[in-house]
Coordinates of C-alpha atoms (C1' of nucleotides) in Angstrom, one line a residue:
Chain F
M127 CA 41.4 53.8 19.4
A128 CA 42.7 57.3 19.8
L129 CA 42.0 59.7 22.6
R130 CA 38.7 61.5 22.1
V131 CA 37.7 64.6 24.0
Y132 CA 34.4 66.5 24.2
N133 CA 35.0 70.0 22.9
T134 CA 32.6 72.5 24.2
L135 CA 33.2 74.6 21.1
S136 CA 31.8 72.0 18.7
G137 CA 29.6 70.2 21.2
E138 CA 31.0 66.9 20.1
K139 CA 33.7 64.4 21.0
E140 CA 36.6 64.9 18.7
I141 CA 39.8 62.9 18.2
F142 CA 42.6 64.7 20.0
V143 CA 45.2 65.9 17.6
P144 CA 47.7 68.1 19.2
Q145 CA 49.2 71.1 17.5
Q146 CA 52.7 69.6 17.6
P147 CA 52.9 65.8 17.5
G148 CA 53.9 64.3 20.8
K149 CA 53.3 67.5 22.7
A150 CA 50.3 68.9 24.5
G151 CA 49.8 72.4 25.9
M152 CA 47.1 72.8 28.5
Y153 CA 45.8 75.8 30.4
V154 CA 43.3 75.6 33.2
C155 CA 41.8 78.6 34.9
G156 CA 42.8 78.4 38.5
V157 CA 41.2 80.1 41.5
T158 CA 40.7 83.7 42.6
V159 CA 42.6 83.6 45.9
Y160 CA 40.3 85.4 48.4
D161 CA 39.0 82.5 50.5
Y162 CA 39.4 78.8 51.2
C163 CA 38.5 76.5 48.4
H164 CA 35.3 74.4 48.4
I165 CA 34.8 71.0 47.0
G166 CA 33.7 72.4 43.7
H167 CA 37.2 73.7 43.3
A168 CA 38.4 70.3 44.4
R169 CA 36.5 68.6 41.7
A170 CA 37.7 70.9 38.9
N171 CA 41.3 70.6 40.0
V172 CA 41.2 66.8 40.5
V173 CA 39.5 66.4 37.1
F174 CA 42.2 68.4 35.3
D175 CA 44.9 66.6 37.3
I176 CA 43.6 63.3 35.9
I177 CA 43.6 64.8 32.4
Y178 CA 47.1 66.0 32.9
R179 CA 48.3 62.6 34.2
Y180 CA 46.5 60.7 31.5
L181 CA 48.0 62.8 28.7
K182 CA 51.4 62.1 30.1
Y183 CA 50.6 58.5 30.5
A184 CA 49.5 58.5 26.8
G185 CA 53.0 59.6 26.0
Y186 CA 52.6 63.3 25.5
D187 CA 55.1 65.8 26.6
V188 CA 52.6 68.0 28.5
T189 CA 53.0 71.6 29.5
Y190 CA 50.3 72.3 32.1
V191 CA 49.6 75.9 33.1
R192 CA 47.3 76.7 36.0
N193 CA 47.1 80.3 37.1
Y194 CA 46.4 82.1 40.4
T195 CA 44.1 85.1 40.0
D196 CA 45.8 87.2 42.7
I197 CA 44.2 90.6 41.8
D198 CA 40.5 91.1 41.7
D199 CA 37.6 93.0 43.3
K200 CA 36.9 90.2 45.8
I201 CA 40.5 90.1 47.0
I202 CA 40.4 93.9 47.4
N203 CA 37.1 93.8 49.3
R204 CA 38.5 91.1 51.6
A205 CA 41.6 93.1 52.2
N206 CA 39.5 96.2 53.1
Q207 CA 37.4 94.1 55.5
E208 CA 40.4 92.9 57.3
G209 CA 42.2 96.2 57.1
T210 CA 45.1 94.7 55.3
D211 CA 46.5 94.9 51.7
Y212 CA 45.5 92.7 48.8
R213 CA 48.9 90.9 48.7
T214 CA 48.5 89.6 52.2
I215 CA 45.1 88.1 51.3
A216 CA 46.3 86.7 48.0
D217 CA 49.4 85.1 49.5
R218 CA 47.5 83.6 52.4
Y219 CA 45.0 81.9 50.1
I220 CA 47.6 80.8 47.6
R221 CA 49.3 79.0 50.4
A222 CA 45.9 77.5 51.5
F223 CA 45.2 76.4 47.9
D224 CA 48.6 74.7 47.6
E225 CA 48.0 72.9 50.9
D226 CA 44.6 71.7 49.9
M227 CA 45.8 70.5 46.5
D228 CA 48.8 68.7 48.0
R229 CA 46.5 66.9 50.4
L230 CA 44.3 65.8 47.5
G231 CA 47.4 64.4 45.9
L232 CA 47.5 66.6 42.8
A233 CA 50.5 66.7 40.6
R234 CA 52.0 70.1 40.4
P235 CA 51.4 71.8 37.0
T236 CA 54.4 72.7 34.9
V237 CA 53.8 76.4 35.6
E238 CA 51.6 78.2 38.2
P239 CA 51.8 81.8 37.2
K240 CA 50.2 84.7 39.0
A241 CA 48.3 87.4 37.2
T242 CA 50.3 90.2 39.0
D243 CA 53.6 88.8 37.6
H244 CA 52.3 89.4 34.0
I245 CA 51.1 92.9 34.0
G246 CA 53.6 93.7 31.2
G247 CA 52.1 91.0 28.9
I248 CA 48.6 92.1 29.7
V249 CA 49.4 95.8 28.8
A250 CA 51.0 94.6 25.6
I251 CA 47.9 92.7 24.5
I252 CA 45.7 95.6 25.3
E253 CA 47.9 98.0 23.3
T254 CA 47.6 95.6 20.3
L255 CA 43.9 95.4 20.7
I256 CA 43.6 99.2 20.7
E257 CA 45.9 99.5 17.7
K258 CA 43.8 97.0 15.8
G259 CA 40.6 98.8 16.7
H260 CA 39.2 96.1 19.0
A261 CA 39.5 98.1 22.1
Y262 CA 39.1 101.6 23.3
A263 CA 40.2 103.7 26.3
A264 CA 37.6 105.5 28.2
D265 CA 38.4 107.6 31.2
G266 CA 41.1 105.5 32.7
D267 CA 39.4 102.2 31.7
V268 CA 39.9 100.2 28.6
Y269 CA 37.1 98.1 27.1
F270 CA 37.0 95.4 24.5
A271 CA 34.5 96.3 21.7
V272 CA 32.6 93.1 21.2
E273 CA 31.0 94.2 17.9
T274 CA 34.5 94.3 16.3
Y275 CA 34.9 90.6 16.8
P276 CA 32.3 88.7 14.7
D277 CA 32.8 85.3 16.3
Y278 CA 31.9 86.6 19.8
L279 CA 29.8 84.1 21.7
K280 CA 30.7 81.2 19.5
L281 CA 31.7 79.1 22.5
S282 CA 28.5 79.5 24.5
G283 CA 26.3 79.6 21.4
R284 CA 24.6 82.8 22.3
N285 CA 23.4 85.7 20.2
L286 CA 24.6 89.2 20.8
E287 CA 21.4 90.9 19.9
E288 CA 19.4 88.8 22.3
M289 CA 21.9 89.3 25.1
Q290 CA 21.8 93.0 24.6
A291 CA 18.1 92.9 24.8
G292 CA 18.4 91.2 28.1
A293 CA 17.1 93.3 30.9
R294 CA 19.8 92.3 33.3
V295 CA 22.6 93.8 31.3
E296 CA 23.2 97.3 32.5
V297 CA 24.8 99.9 30.3
G298 CA 28.0 101.1 31.9
E299 CA 28.2 104.8 31.1
K300 CA 31.8 104.4 29.8
K301 CA 30.9 101.5 27.5
R302 CA 30.0 102.0 23.9
N303 CA 28.1 98.7 23.9
P304 CA 26.6 97.2 27.0
M305 CA 28.3 93.9 26.2
D306 CA 31.7 95.4 26.1
F307 CA 33.9 94.2 28.9
A308 CA 36.8 95.7 30.8
L309 CA 40.4 94.9 29.8
W310 CA 41.8 97.5 32.2
K311 CA 40.3 99.2 35.2
G312 CA 41.5 102.5 36.5
S313 CA 42.3 102.3 40.2
K314 CA 40.3 104.2 42.7
P315 CA 42.3 105.9 45.5
G316 CA 43.9 103.4 47.8
E317 CA 43.5 100.5 45.5
P318 CA 46.4 98.4 44.1
R319 CA 47.7 99.9 41.0
W320 CA 50.1 99.4 38.1
E321 CA 51.3 101.9 35.6
S322 CA 49.9 101.8 32.1
P323 CA 49.5 104.1 29.1
W324 CA 45.9 104.7 30.2
G325 CA 46.8 105.7 33.8
D326 CA 47.3 103.7 36.9
G327 CA 45.0 100.7 37.2
R328 CA 44.7 96.9 37.2
P329 CA 43.8 94.3 34.7
G330 CA 40.3 93.1 34.1
W331 CA 39.5 89.6 35.0
H332 CA 39.7 87.9 31.6
I333 CA 42.8 89.4 30.1
E334 CA 45.2 87.7 32.5
C335 CA 44.5 84.3 31.2
S336 CA 45.0 85.5 27.6
A337 CA 48.4 86.9 28.6
M338 CA 49.6 84.0 30.7
S339 CA 48.5 81.3 28.3
M340 CA 50.2 83.1 25.4
K341 CA 53.4 83.5 27.4
F342 CA 53.8 79.9 28.3
L343 CA 51.9 78.1 25.5
G344 CA 51.9 80.4 22.6
K345 CA 49.2 82.2 20.7
S346 CA 47.5 78.9 19.8
F347 CA 47.5 75.8 22.0
D348 CA 45.7 72.5 22.5
I349 CA 43.5 72.4 25.6
H350 CA 41.9 75.0 27.8
G351 CA 39.9 73.9 30.8
G352 CA 37.8 75.1 33.6
G353 CA 34.4 74.8 35.2
K354 CA 31.2 75.0 33.1
D355 CA 30.4 78.3 34.7
L356 CA 33.4 79.9 33.1
I357 CA 32.1 79.3 29.5
F358 CA 30.4 82.6 29.7
P359 CA 31.6 85.2 30.1
H360 CA 35.2 84.3 31.0
H361 CA 36.2 81.9 28.3
E362 CA 34.1 83.7 25.7
N363 CA 36.0 86.9 26.5
E364 CA 39.4 85.2 26.5
I365 CA 38.7 83.9 23.0
A366 CA 37.7 87.4 21.8
Q367 CA 40.7 89.1 23.2
S368 CA 43.2 86.5 22.1
E369 CA 41.9 85.9 18.7
A370 CA 41.4 89.5 18.0
A371 CA 44.9 90.4 19.1
N372 CA 46.7 87.5 17.5
G373 CA 44.7 86.9 14.4
C374 CA 44.8 83.1 14.9
R375 CA 42.8 80.4 16.6
F376 CA 43.3 80.5 20.3
V377 CA 42.4 77.1 21.6
R378 CA 41.8 73.8 19.8
Y379 CA 39.8 71.9 22.5
W380 CA 37.7 73.5 25.2
L381 CA 37.0 71.2 28.2
H382 CA 34.6 72.0 31.0
N383 CA 33.9 70.1 34.1
G384 CA 30.4 69.8 35.7
F385 CA 29.4 71.1 39.1
V386 CA 29.3 69.6 42.6
N387 CA 25.7 69.8 43.8
I388 CA 24.1 69.8 47.2
N389 CA 20.7 68.3 47.0
S390 CA 20.7 68.6 43.3
E391 CA 21.6 72.3 43.4
K392 CA 24.8 73.9 42.4
M393 CA 27.2 74.5 45.3
S394 CA 28.2 78.1 45.3
K395 CA 29.4 80.9 47.5
S396 CA 26.4 83.0 46.7
L397 CA 23.9 80.2 47.7
G398 CA 25.9 79.6 50.8
N399 CA 25.6 75.8 50.4
F400 CA 29.2 75.0 50.2
F401 CA 31.7 72.9 52.1
T402 CA 35.4 73.8 52.1
I403 CA 37.9 71.2 51.2
R404 CA 39.4 71.4 54.7
E405 CA 36.0 70.8 56.4
V406 CA 35.4 67.7 54.3
L407 CA 38.9 66.4 54.9
Q408 CA 38.3 66.5 58.7
K409 CA 35.8 63.8 58.2
F410 CA 37.0 62.0 55.1
D411 CA 40.3 60.8 53.8
P412 CA 41.6 62.8 50.8
E413 CA 41.7 59.7 48.6
T414 CA 38.1 59.0 49.4
L415 CA 37.2 62.5 48.2
R416 CA 39.2 61.9 45.0
F417 CA 37.6 58.5 44.5
F418 CA 34.2 60.0 44.9
I419 CA 35.0 62.6 42.3
L420 CA 36.3 60.0 39.9
S421 CA 33.2 57.8 40.3
A422 CA 31.2 60.0 37.9
H423 CA 32.1 61.3 34.5
Y424 CA 33.8 64.7 34.7
R425 CA 31.1 66.5 32.7
S426 CA 28.1 65.2 34.8
P427 CA 26.9 66.9 37.9
I428 CA 27.7 65.0 41.1
D429 CA 25.7 65.2 44.3
F430 CA 27.7 65.7 47.4
S431 CA 26.6 64.2 50.7
D432 CA 28.0 62.3 53.7
Q433 CA 26.2 59.3 52.4
S434 CA 27.9 59.5 48.9
L435 CA 31.3 60.0 50.6
D436 CA 30.6 57.0 52.9
E437 CA 29.9 54.9 49.8
A438 CA 33.0 56.1 48.1
R439 CA 35.0 55.1 51.2
T440 CA 33.5 51.7 51.3
G441 CA 34.3 51.2 47.6
L442 CA 37.9 52.4 48.1
E443 CA 38.2 50.1 51.1
R444 CA 37.2 47.2 49.0
I445 CA 40.1 47.9 46.6
Y446 CA 42.6 48.6 49.4
S447 CA 41.6 45.4 51.2
C448 CA 42.3 43.5 48.0
L449 CA 45.7 45.2 47.7
A450 CA 46.5 44.5 51.3
A451 CA 45.8 40.8 50.7
I452 CA 48.0 40.9 47.6
D453 CA 50.8 42.5 49.7
E454 CA 50.5 39.7 52.3
V455 CA 50.9 37.0 49.7
L456 CA 53.8 38.7 48.0
N457 CA 55.6 39.4 51.2
E458 CA 55.2 36.0 52.6
P459 CA 58.2 33.7 52.1
S460 CA 57.3 31.1 49.6
T461 CA 55.7 28.1 51.2
S462 CA 56.6 25.4 48.7
N463 CA 60.1 25.0 47.3
E464 CA 59.3 22.1 45.1
L465 CA 58.4 23.3 41.6
P466 CA 55.6 21.3 40.1
A467 CA 56.7 19.6 37.0
V468 CA 53.9 21.0 34.9
E469 CA 52.3 24.1 36.4
S470 CA 49.0 25.2 35.3
L471 CA 46.3 27.6 36.5
S472 CA 42.8 26.6 37.7
P473 CA 39.8 28.0 35.9
I474 CA 39.7 30.8 38.4
G475 CA 43.4 31.4 37.8
L476 CA 42.8 31.5 34.1
E477 CA 40.0 33.9 34.6
L478 CA 42.2 36.2 36.6
Q479 CA 44.9 35.9 34.0
E480 CA 42.4 37.0 31.3
K481 CA 41.4 40.0 33.4
V482 CA 45.0 40.9 33.8
E483 CA 45.7 40.7 30.1
Q484 CA 42.6 42.7 29.2
F485 CA 43.2 45.3 32.0
I486 CA 45.4 47.9 30.3
P487 CA 43.5 47.8 27.0
R488 CA 40.2 48.3 28.7
F489 CA 41.5 50.9 31.0
V490 CA 43.0 52.8 28.1
E491 CA 39.8 52.5 26.1
A492 CA 37.8 54.0 29.0
M493 CA 40.2 56.9 29.5
D494 CA 40.5 57.5 25.8
D495 CA 36.8 58.0 25.7
D496 CA 36.8 61.5 27.1
F497 CA 38.5 60.5 30.3
N498 CA 35.7 58.1 31.4
T499 CA 37.1 57.5 34.9
A500 CA 33.8 55.9 36.1
L501 CA 34.2 53.2 33.5
A502 CA 37.8 52.8 34.3
L503 CA 37.0 52.2 38.0
G504 CA 34.5 49.6 36.9
V505 CA 37.3 47.8 35.1
L506 CA 39.4 48.0 38.2
F507 CA 36.6 46.5 40.4
E508 CA 36.3 43.6 38.0
M509 CA 40.0 42.8 38.5
V510 CA 39.4 43.1 42.3
R511 CA 36.8 40.5 42.2
A512 CA 38.8 38.1 40.1
T513 CA 41.8 38.6 42.4
N514 CA 39.7 38.0 45.5
R515 CA 38.4 34.8 44.0
F516 CA 41.9 33.6 43.2
L517 CA 43.3 34.5 46.6
A518 CA 40.4 32.7 48.3
E519 CA 41.0 29.6 46.2
V520 CA 44.8 29.2 46.3
K521 CA 46.2 27.4 49.3
E522 CA 49.8 27.2 48.2
F523 CA 51.4 29.8 46.0
T524 CA 53.5 28.5 43.2
P525 CA 55.9 30.7 41.2
L526 CA 53.3 30.9 38.5
S527 CA 50.5 32.0 40.8
L528 CA 52.8 34.4 42.6
S529 CA 53.8 36.1 39.4
L530 CA 50.2 36.4 38.4
V531 CA 49.5 38.2 41.7
A532 CA 52.5 40.4 41.3
H533 CA 51.3 41.3 37.9
V534 CA 47.9 42.4 39.4
S535 CA 49.8 44.5 41.9
H536 CA 51.8 46.2 39.1
L537 CA 48.6 47.0 37.2
F538 CA 47.0 48.6 40.2
D539 CA 50.2 50.7 40.6
E540 CA 50.0 51.7 36.9
A541 CA 46.3 52.6 36.9
G542 CA 46.7 54.2 40.4
G543 CA 49.5 56.4 39.0
V544 CA 47.1 57.8 36.4
L545 CA 44.1 58.2 38.7
G546 CA 46.1 59.5 41.6
L547 CA 44.9 56.6 43.8
F548 CA 46.4 53.8 45.8
T549 CA 49.3 55.9 46.7
S550 CA 49.4 54.7 50.3
R551 CA 50.6 51.3 51.4
P552 CA 47.3 49.3 51.7
A553 CA 47.7 48.1 55.2
V554 CA 48.7 51.6 56.3
W555 CA 45.7 53.2 54.6
L556 CA 43.2 50.7 56.0
E557 CA 44.7 51.2 59.4
A558 CA 44.5 54.9 59.1
S559 CA 41.0 54.9 57.8
N560 CA 39.9 52.7 60.6
S561 CA 41.6 54.6 63.4
A562 CA 40.4 58.0 62.0
R563 CA 36.8 56.7 62.3
A564 CA 37.6 55.2 65.6
G565 CA 37.8 58.8 66.9
Q566 CA 34.0 59.1 66.1
V567 CA 33.2 56.1 68.4
D568 CA 33.0 56.4 72.2
V569 CA 35.3 53.5 72.9
S570 CA 39.0 53.9 73.0
P571 CA 41.2 51.5 71.0
E572 CA 42.7 50.4 74.4
E573 CA 39.3 49.4 75.7
I574 CA 38.6 47.6 72.5
E575 CA 41.9 45.7 72.7
L576 CA 41.2 44.8 76.4
L577 CA 37.7 43.5 75.5
I578 CA 39.1 41.5 72.6
A579 CA 41.6 39.9 75.0
Q580 CA 38.8 39.0 77.5
R581 CA 36.8 37.6 74.7
A582 CA 39.7 35.5 73.5
E583 CA 40.1 34.2 77.0
A584 CA 36.4 33.3 77.3
R585 CA 36.5 31.6 73.9
R586 CA 39.5 29.5 74.9
A587 CA 37.5 28.4 77.9
K588 CA 34.6 27.6 75.5
D589 CA 32.5 30.2 77.2
F590 CA 30.9 31.4 74.0
T591 CA 28.1 33.1 75.8
R592 CA 30.5 35.5 77.4
G593 CA 32.5 35.8 74.2
D594 CA 29.4 36.7 72.2
E595 CA 28.3 39.2 74.8
I596 CA 31.6 41.1 74.4
R597 CA 31.2 40.9 70.6
D598 CA 27.7 42.2 70.7
L599 CA 28.6 44.9 73.2
L600 CA 31.3 46.2 70.8
L601 CA 29.0 45.9 67.9
E602 CA 26.5 48.1 69.6
K603 CA 29.1 50.8 69.9
G604 CA 29.9 50.4 66.2
I605 CA 32.9 48.2 66.5
Q606 CA 32.9 45.1 64.3
L607 CA 35.2 42.3 65.2
L608 CA 37.0 40.3 62.5
D609 CA 38.3 36.9 63.5
S610 CA 41.0 35.2 61.5
A611 CA 43.7 32.6 61.9
Q612 CA 46.1 35.3 63.0
G613 CA 43.8 36.5 65.8
T614 CA 41.0 39.1 66.1
S615 CA 41.2 42.6 64.6
W616 CA 38.4 45.2 64.5
K617 CA 37.0 48.0 62.4
V618 CA 34.5 50.7 62.8
K619 CA 31.2 49.6 61.2
Chain R
rG132 C1' 12.2 84.6 27.6
rG133 C1' 17.0 82.7 25.0
rC134 C1' 20.7 78.8 25.0
rG135 C1' 22.4 74.1 27.1
rG136 C1' 22.2 69.6 29.9
rC137 C1' 19.9 65.6 32.5
rG138 C1' 16.0 61.8 33.7
rU139 C1' 19.1 53.9 33.5
rA140 C1' 17.5 48.8 39.7
rG141 C1' 16.3 50.9 46.8
rC142 C1' 20.7 54.5 46.1
rC143 C1' 25.2 56.0 43.1
rA144 C1' 26.7 55.2 38.1
rA145 C1' 28.8 53.4 32.9
rG146 C1' 26.6 52.5 28.4
rU147 C1' 25.1 57.3 21.6
rG148 C1' 21.9 51.6 16.8
rG149 C1' 22.7 45.0 17.9
rU150 C1' 19.7 43.2 22.7
rA151 C1' 21.5 46.6 30.2
rA152 C1' 29.4 47.4 33.1
rG153 C1' 30.7 48.4 38.0
rG154 C1' 29.9 50.1 43.2
rC155 C1' 26.8 50.6 47.7
rA156 C1' 22.6 48.6 50.1
rG157 C1' 19.4 43.9 50.2
rA158 C1' 18.3 38.3 49.9
rG159 C1' 20.1 33.1 49.9
rG160 C1' 24.5 30.0 50.2
rU161 C1' 30.0 28.4 51.5
rC162 C1' 33.1 29.3 55.6
rU163 C1' 32.4 29.9 61.2
rG164 C1' 31.0 27.3 67.9
rC165 C1' 27.7 31.5 66.3
rA166 C1' 29.0 35.8 63.7
rA167 C1' 31.9 39.3 60.9
rA168 C1' 35.3 39.5 56.7
rA169 C1' 36.1 37.0 52.1
rC170 C1' 34.0 34.1 48.3
rC171 C1' 29.6 32.2 45.4
rU172 C1' 24.6 33.0 43.7
rU173 C1' 20.8 36.5 43.2
rU174 C1' 18.3 41.7 42.5
rA175 C1' 16.1 46.4 35.7
rU176 C1' 12.1 41.5 30.0
rU177 C1' 13.9 47.1 30.9
rC178 C1' 16.3 52.5 30.5
rA179 C1' 10.6 59.4 32.8
rG180 C1' 6.0 59.1 29.4
rC181 C1' 3.8 58.9 24.4
rG182 C1' 4.5 58.5 19.3
rG183 C1' 7.9 57.9 14.9
rU184 C1' 12.4 56.1 11.9
rU185 C1' 14.8 51.1 11.5
rC186 C1' 15.4 44.1 10.4
rA187 C1' 17.1 46.1 15.3
rA188 C1' 16.7 52.0 19.9
rA189 C1' 18.3 53.2 26.6
rU190 C1' 20.9 54.9 22.3
rC191 C1' 18.3 58.5 16.3
rC192 C1' 13.7 62.1 15.5
rG193 C1' 9.2 64.6 17.4
rC194 C1' 6.0 65.8 21.4
rU195 C1' 4.8 65.8 26.8
rC196 C1' 6.2 65.7 32.0
rG197 C1' 10.0 66.5 35.7
rC198 C1' 14.8 68.3 37.5
rC199 C1' 19.2 71.3 36.8
rG200 C1' 22.7 74.9 34.7
rC201 C1' 24.3 79.4 32.1
rC202 C1' 22.4 84.2 30.5
rU203 C1' 25.6 88.9 37.0
rC204 C1' 30.9 87.1 40.4
rC205 C1' 31.5 81.8 40.5
rA206 C1' 35.3 75.4 39.5

RNA sequence: GGCGGCGUAGCCAAGUGGUAAGGCAGAGGUCUGCAAAACCUUUAUUCAGCGGUUCAAAUCCGCUCGCCGCCUCCA
């Protein structure tokens, strides 16, 4: 089964056929760098990170371009508020973005261009558009004339007449048609400016993406992505500019991710109901956030809450616990040196072996179906259960059972590499997750260890009443004790 | 008003014609001095409602109800 992707342009899943066999070109609209990113940005970037990784995994030579919009009204406003220049603001939030994405474990795109490094390309496209009669200069600004491009609004499925009739569209006095949009904006005094044939100014919002994608991926390329909210007007305008200028199809597959909601409502700056990535990462592990994002299909809305993140953490913990158990088995020196003459697996072992054999085909099938990460995680969990059963059953590990367990370990590495998960050593992750949450409990680890020692003492003396008292005391404070043959450990409940 | 999406167990969530994955939470059991963890078993005769197409529908069509998004900057 081949990779199928949902194309916003056709409204259907289509078999992915790249322009050039074996290669894939992908452009994703990055952020406007005027503030810290919220978890909506986290979702969009994680989603396309997975798509990037999976395309590579599927064997494509991928060129992934993700831009920074580093010149824009909001950046200028912010700079004015702080009494500084736009560059200071842009550079600060580019750094912040990079830090956030690194923490979330994103692979770096092939190229991360900045709009302001491509003014030349932008001006060139605008000149072409004017030459071809698709754009006109008006008093220092340049506008794209939407009526000259018959396919306008084909992505969002709208109708130009009805949109023009809409009361909320104001007629800019310089525009010939209220739907025309700016390619170039003349600079007001004190604003950042670049030279152009139409006077000093700066690019409009949409044109930068046309210029940068063309520079790095050509006039026509495979995948263009972004959040659903970019479909109109941003992507619609990109299509108009690029196709009108180049006379050929701009993008083959348009991919759009769904929103992050708070109480079923879109998270956004204007509603003020957003959480920054940094805020969330103070409470939750980055991998937990990533796991949460992957637990739903990328096109569906997801509802963000502490509870849903808690559940994601519990689920991820289940997997990491299994991986830690695997590590222990694999790192332990082999207990039996005698090889059984005929070695065979128990029914539970055979079941695990079956899961192991089916794993990659099922994983690939899930990911091939429009990057169905939620289904892929389900497949992962089935292998976790089979592995837990097997580990619980086996008393002595033979070469055969060890190689089976090692195989499971490799499969988790392989899938983890695509999903950007399980990058930590399991024992370390579990320990870190536990101690991070220990900070939220009003008992110190030292006190806990002391109480555990006292309890062990009491239990040795068969004073179970005292022992249970200590256990219940800790439980009341949210500390759960875990007894094992190796001793007593603890975790935050 | 126009366009689009969604409604699956207590919660989250896969599933686009062949008889409901997975996770969390819950219940019972194994283990344990008792617990916890782990493991086992179990939890939707049913997919918002009503009609229709079909041998067969959560899946296709129509209508109704409810929620959300885009139409202005937004991942």
